Amino acid sequence: MKIMIHGGFFSESTQTEKTKSLKQEALKEIIQKSFSYLSDNSAVDTVVFAVSLLEDNPLFNAGTGSQIQRDGKIRMSASLMNGETKKFSGVMNVESIQQPIKLAELLQNENDRVLGGEGANLYALKRGVPNFNVETEERFQEYQQRLKSSGQGTVGCVVLDKNGKLAAATSTGGKGFELPGRISDSATVAGNYANNYCAVSCTGVGEDIVSAALAAKIVTRVTDGLSLKTAFLKSFEELSEFDGFAGAIGIDAVGNIHFSESHPQIVYASFDGIQLSVFQ
Ligand code: GLY
């Protein structure tokens, strides 16, 4: 059993020693809780559990604490992929939802598994998901001061469970100050992908992640026989050809883990019950 989570990038403008240690502590707590949940639960349930904890923590740009778009509204995206069933589900640009990843989880059982905007909001209402204000004072002040810092956010989790099953989940408040209607990578197979061989969750600038088809490409390379590390290196080399801004975490079917970042610094942690690693 192994788990890896990420909390997006530090923005160069807002990184301080204090936020760094707060994020390190938050990731340690969340990964330990999630690992203990994993001992009695599947990979797919655990990635949802871990990402919902990250969404509830206002330090991270997903759920509570999401960035505000140019028109003053918060629109969030999240997706879930079950590596065993190969089912991908997600929501794009949902509003006023505490944990968008839970909405993506509900959609696993539907024929229409990726919903956007108004339809996703209506689906949440129909399924009895309550309205929740995810805006924090800090994000509002940032918005007012127009402290734009693209691509710093997003949270994600990849898991290998005790039955050898893999899953990935990713959730984001977007880039911040984007045009309403902009689509994030987080609810696409570029930002979140898993099968029986590998699970990957990405963070960074959605446009770059989609251009690189990053998560799906890494997983495909591992499926075709490359090691996890080589698959990451090759895919990030291709990203660097157009100076793409992205980070990713991944795990394979035998529990190898890896992360890569095009720019410093992705905020991540991994845990196998003994060895706990947190970004420095
Ligand atoms: N990766 C988050 C976004 O660009 O929306």
mmCIF file of C-alpha atoms in Angstrom, residues 2-121:
data_model
loop_
_atom_site.group_PDB
_atom_site.id
_atom_site.type_symbol
_atom_site.label_atom_id
_atom_site.label_comp_id
_atom_site.label_asym_id
_atom_site.label_seq_id
_atom_site.Cartn_x
_atom_site.Cartn_y
_atom_site.Cartn_z
ATOM 1 C CA LYS A 2 1.278 3.410 -0.882
ATOM 2 C CA ILE A 3 -0.110 6.919 -1.250
ATOM 3 C CA MET A 4 1.155 10.168 -2.716
ATOM 4 C CA ILE A 5 -0.563 13.558 -2.572
ATOM 5 C CA HIS A 6 0.176 17.000 -3.931
ATOM 6 C CA GLY A 7 -0.950 20.504 -3.072
ATOM 7 C CA GLY A 8 0.016 22.271 -6.277
ATOM 8 C CA PHE A 9 2.870 24.733 -6.712
ATOM 9 C CA PHE A 10 4.128 27.451 -4.480
ATOM 10 C CA SER A 11 3.601 30.777 -6.145
ATOM 11 C CA GLU A 12 6.828 32.732 -6.236
ATOM 12 C CA SER A 13 4.981 35.823 -5.050
ATOM 13 C CA THR A 14 3.387 34.301 -1.979
ATOM 14 C CA GLN A 15 5.921 31.717 -0.844
ATOM 15 C CA THR A 16 7.128 32.366 2.688
ATOM 16 C CA GLU A 17 8.787 30.129 5.270
ATOM 17 C CA LYS A 18 5.591 30.284 7.285
ATOM 18 C CA THR A 19 3.322 29.082 4.476
ATOM 19 C CA LYS A 20 5.899 26.452 3.612
ATOM 20 C CA SER A 21 5.874 24.926 7.068
ATOM 21 C CA LEU A 22 2.062 25.226 7.268
ATOM 22 C CA LYS A 23 1.761 23.310 4.003
ATOM 23 C CA GLN A 24 4.288 20.701 5.121
ATOM 24 C CA GLU A 25 2.346 20.132 8.335
ATOM 25 C CA ALA A 26 -0.988 20.001 6.498
ATOM 26 C CA LEU A 27 0.306 17.452 3.983
ATOM 27 C CA LYS A 28 1.784 15.281 6.759
ATOM 28 C CA GLU A 29 -1.506 15.225 8.630
ATOM 29 C CA ILE A 30 -3.597 14.559 5.512
ATOM 30 C CA ILE A 31 -1.351 11.796 4.185
ATOM 31 C CA GLN A 32 -1.272 9.982 7.517
ATOM 32 C CA LYS A 33 -5.067 10.156 7.879
ATOM 33 C CA SER A 34 -5.485 8.996 4.295
ATOM 34 C CA PHE A 35 -3.043 6.113 4.693
ATOM 35 C CA SER A 36 -4.897 4.901 7.734
ATOM 36 C CA TYR A 37 -8.163 5.145 5.747
ATOM 37 C CA LEU A 38 -6.494 3.120 2.968
ATOM 38 C CA SER A 39 -5.922 0.125 5.252
ATOM 39 C CA ASP A 40 -9.697 -0.582 5.203
ATOM 40 C CA ASN A 41 -10.665 0.963 1.887
ATOM 41 C CA SER A 42 -9.987 0.746 -1.839
ATOM 42 C CA ALA A 43 -7.652 2.924 -3.892
ATOM 43 C CA VAL A 44 -10.575 4.744 -5.491
ATOM 44 C CA ASP A 45 -12.273 5.515 -2.166
ATOM 45 C CA THR A 46 -8.966 6.644 -0.683
ATOM 46 C CA VAL A 47 -8.074 9.133 -3.424
ATOM 47 C CA VAL A 48 -11.510 10.740 -2.924
ATOM 48 C CA PHE A 49 -10.972 10.804 0.844
ATOM 49 C CA ALA A 50 -7.513 12.410 0.543
ATOM 50 C CA VAL A 51 -8.560 14.989 -2.044
ATOM 51 C CA SER A 52 -11.643 15.979 -0.014
ATOM 52 C CA LEU A 53 -9.348 16.708 2.960
ATOM 53 C CA LEU A 54 -7.121 18.811 0.706
ATOM 54 C CA GLU A 55 -10.214 20.611 -0.638
ATOM 55 C CA ASP A 56 -11.323 21.465 2.902
ATOM 56 C CA ASN A 57 -7.966 23.017 3.778
ATOM 57 C CA PRO A 58 -7.913 26.719 2.749
ATOM 58 C CA LEU A 59 -4.141 26.617 2.233
ATOM 59 C CA PHE A 60 -4.733 24.856 -1.068
ATOM 60 C CA ASN A 61 -6.390 26.051 -4.255
ATOM 61 C CA ALA A 62 -9.280 23.575 -4.417
ATOM 62 C CA GLY A 63 -12.634 23.556 -2.630
ATOM 63 C CA THR A 64 -12.399 26.063 0.247
ATOM 64 C CA GLY A 65 -9.690 28.583 -0.661
ATOM 65 C CA SER A 66 -10.158 28.269 -4.421
ATOM 66 C CA GLN A 67 -8.996 31.150 -6.583
ATOM 67 C CA ILE A 68 -11.463 33.711 -7.888
ATOM 68 C CA GLN A 69 -12.050 34.180 -11.606
ATOM 69 C CA ARG A 70 -12.028 37.459 -13.495
ATOM 70 C CA ASP A 71 -15.758 38.065 -12.982
ATOM 71 C CA GLY A 72 -15.520 37.567 -9.210
ATOM 72 C CA LYS A 73 -16.917 34.023 -9.181
ATOM 73 C CA ILE A 74 -15.250 30.800 -8.103
ATOM 74 C CA ARG A 75 -15.570 27.865 -10.491
ATOM 75 C CA MET A 76 -13.962 24.570 -9.608
ATOM 76 C CA SER A 77 -13.071 21.397 -11.472
ATOM 77 C CA ALA A 78 -12.290 17.902 -10.231
ATOM 78 C CA SER A 79 -11.976 14.387 -11.571
ATOM 79 C CA LEU A 80 -11.588 10.814 -10.473
ATOM 80 C CA MET A 81 -10.207 7.819 -12.327
ATOM 81 C CA ASN A 82 -10.566 4.258 -11.157
ATOM 82 C CA GLY A 83 -7.592 2.358 -12.576
ATOM 83 C CA GLU A 84 -9.381 -0.981 -12.312
ATOM 84 C CA THR A 85 -12.648 -0.116 -14.072
ATOM 85 C CA LYS A 86 -10.965 2.540 -16.302
ATOM 86 C CA LYS A 87 -13.871 4.859 -15.541
ATOM 87 C CA PHE A 88 -13.097 8.562 -15.613
ATOM 88 C CA SER A 89 -15.616 11.016 -14.135
ATOM 89 C CA GLY A 90 -15.427 14.718 -13.491
ATOM 90 C CA VAL A 91 -16.982 18.121 -13.072
ATOM 91 C CA MET A 92 -15.882 21.328 -14.758
ATOM 92 C CA ASN A 93 -16.558 24.833 -13.483
ATOM 93 C CA VAL A 94 -18.937 23.984 -10.635
ATOM 94 C CA GLU A 95 -19.884 26.679 -8.146
ATOM 95 C CA SER A 96 -20.616 26.687 -4.408
ATOM 96 C CA ILE A 97 -19.716 23.049 -3.756
ATOM 97 C CA GLN A 98 -17.659 22.172 -0.691
ATOM 98 C CA GLN A 99 -15.933 19.125 -2.169
ATOM 99 C CA PRO A 100 -16.099 18.925 -5.978
ATOM 100 C CA ILE A 101 -14.284 15.556 -5.874
ATOM 101 C CA LYS A 102 -17.364 14.051 -4.181
ATOM 102 C CA LEU A 103 -19.449 15.200 -7.133
ATOM 103 C CA ALA A 104 -16.972 13.509 -9.482
ATOM 104 C CA GLU A 105 -17.350 10.388 -7.325
ATOM 105 C CA LEU A 106 -21.170 10.428 -7.667
ATOM 106 C CA LEU A 107 -20.737 10.631 -11.441
ATOM 107 C CA GLN A 108 -18.791 7.328 -11.510
ATOM 108 C CA ASN A 109 -22.184 5.598 -11.504
ATOM 109 C CA GLU A 110 -23.747 7.612 -14.337
ATOM 110 C CA ASN A 111 -23.712 7.115 -18.089
ATOM 111 C CA ASP A 112 -22.836 10.789 -18.528
ATOM 112 C CA ARG A 113 -19.723 11.011 -16.446
ATOM 113 C CA VAL A 114 -18.250 14.459 -17.125
ATOM 114 C CA LEU A 115 -20.530 17.428 -16.498
ATOM 115 C CA GLY A 116 -19.794 21.113 -16.886
ATOM 116 C CA GLY A 117 -21.050 24.438 -15.533
ATOM 117 C CA GLU A 118 -24.806 24.798 -15.202
ATOM 118 C CA GLY A 119 -25.477 21.085 -15.777
ATOM 119 C CA ALA A 120 -22.993 20.111 -13.085
ATOM 120 C CA ASN A 121 -24.547 22.590 -10.645
#
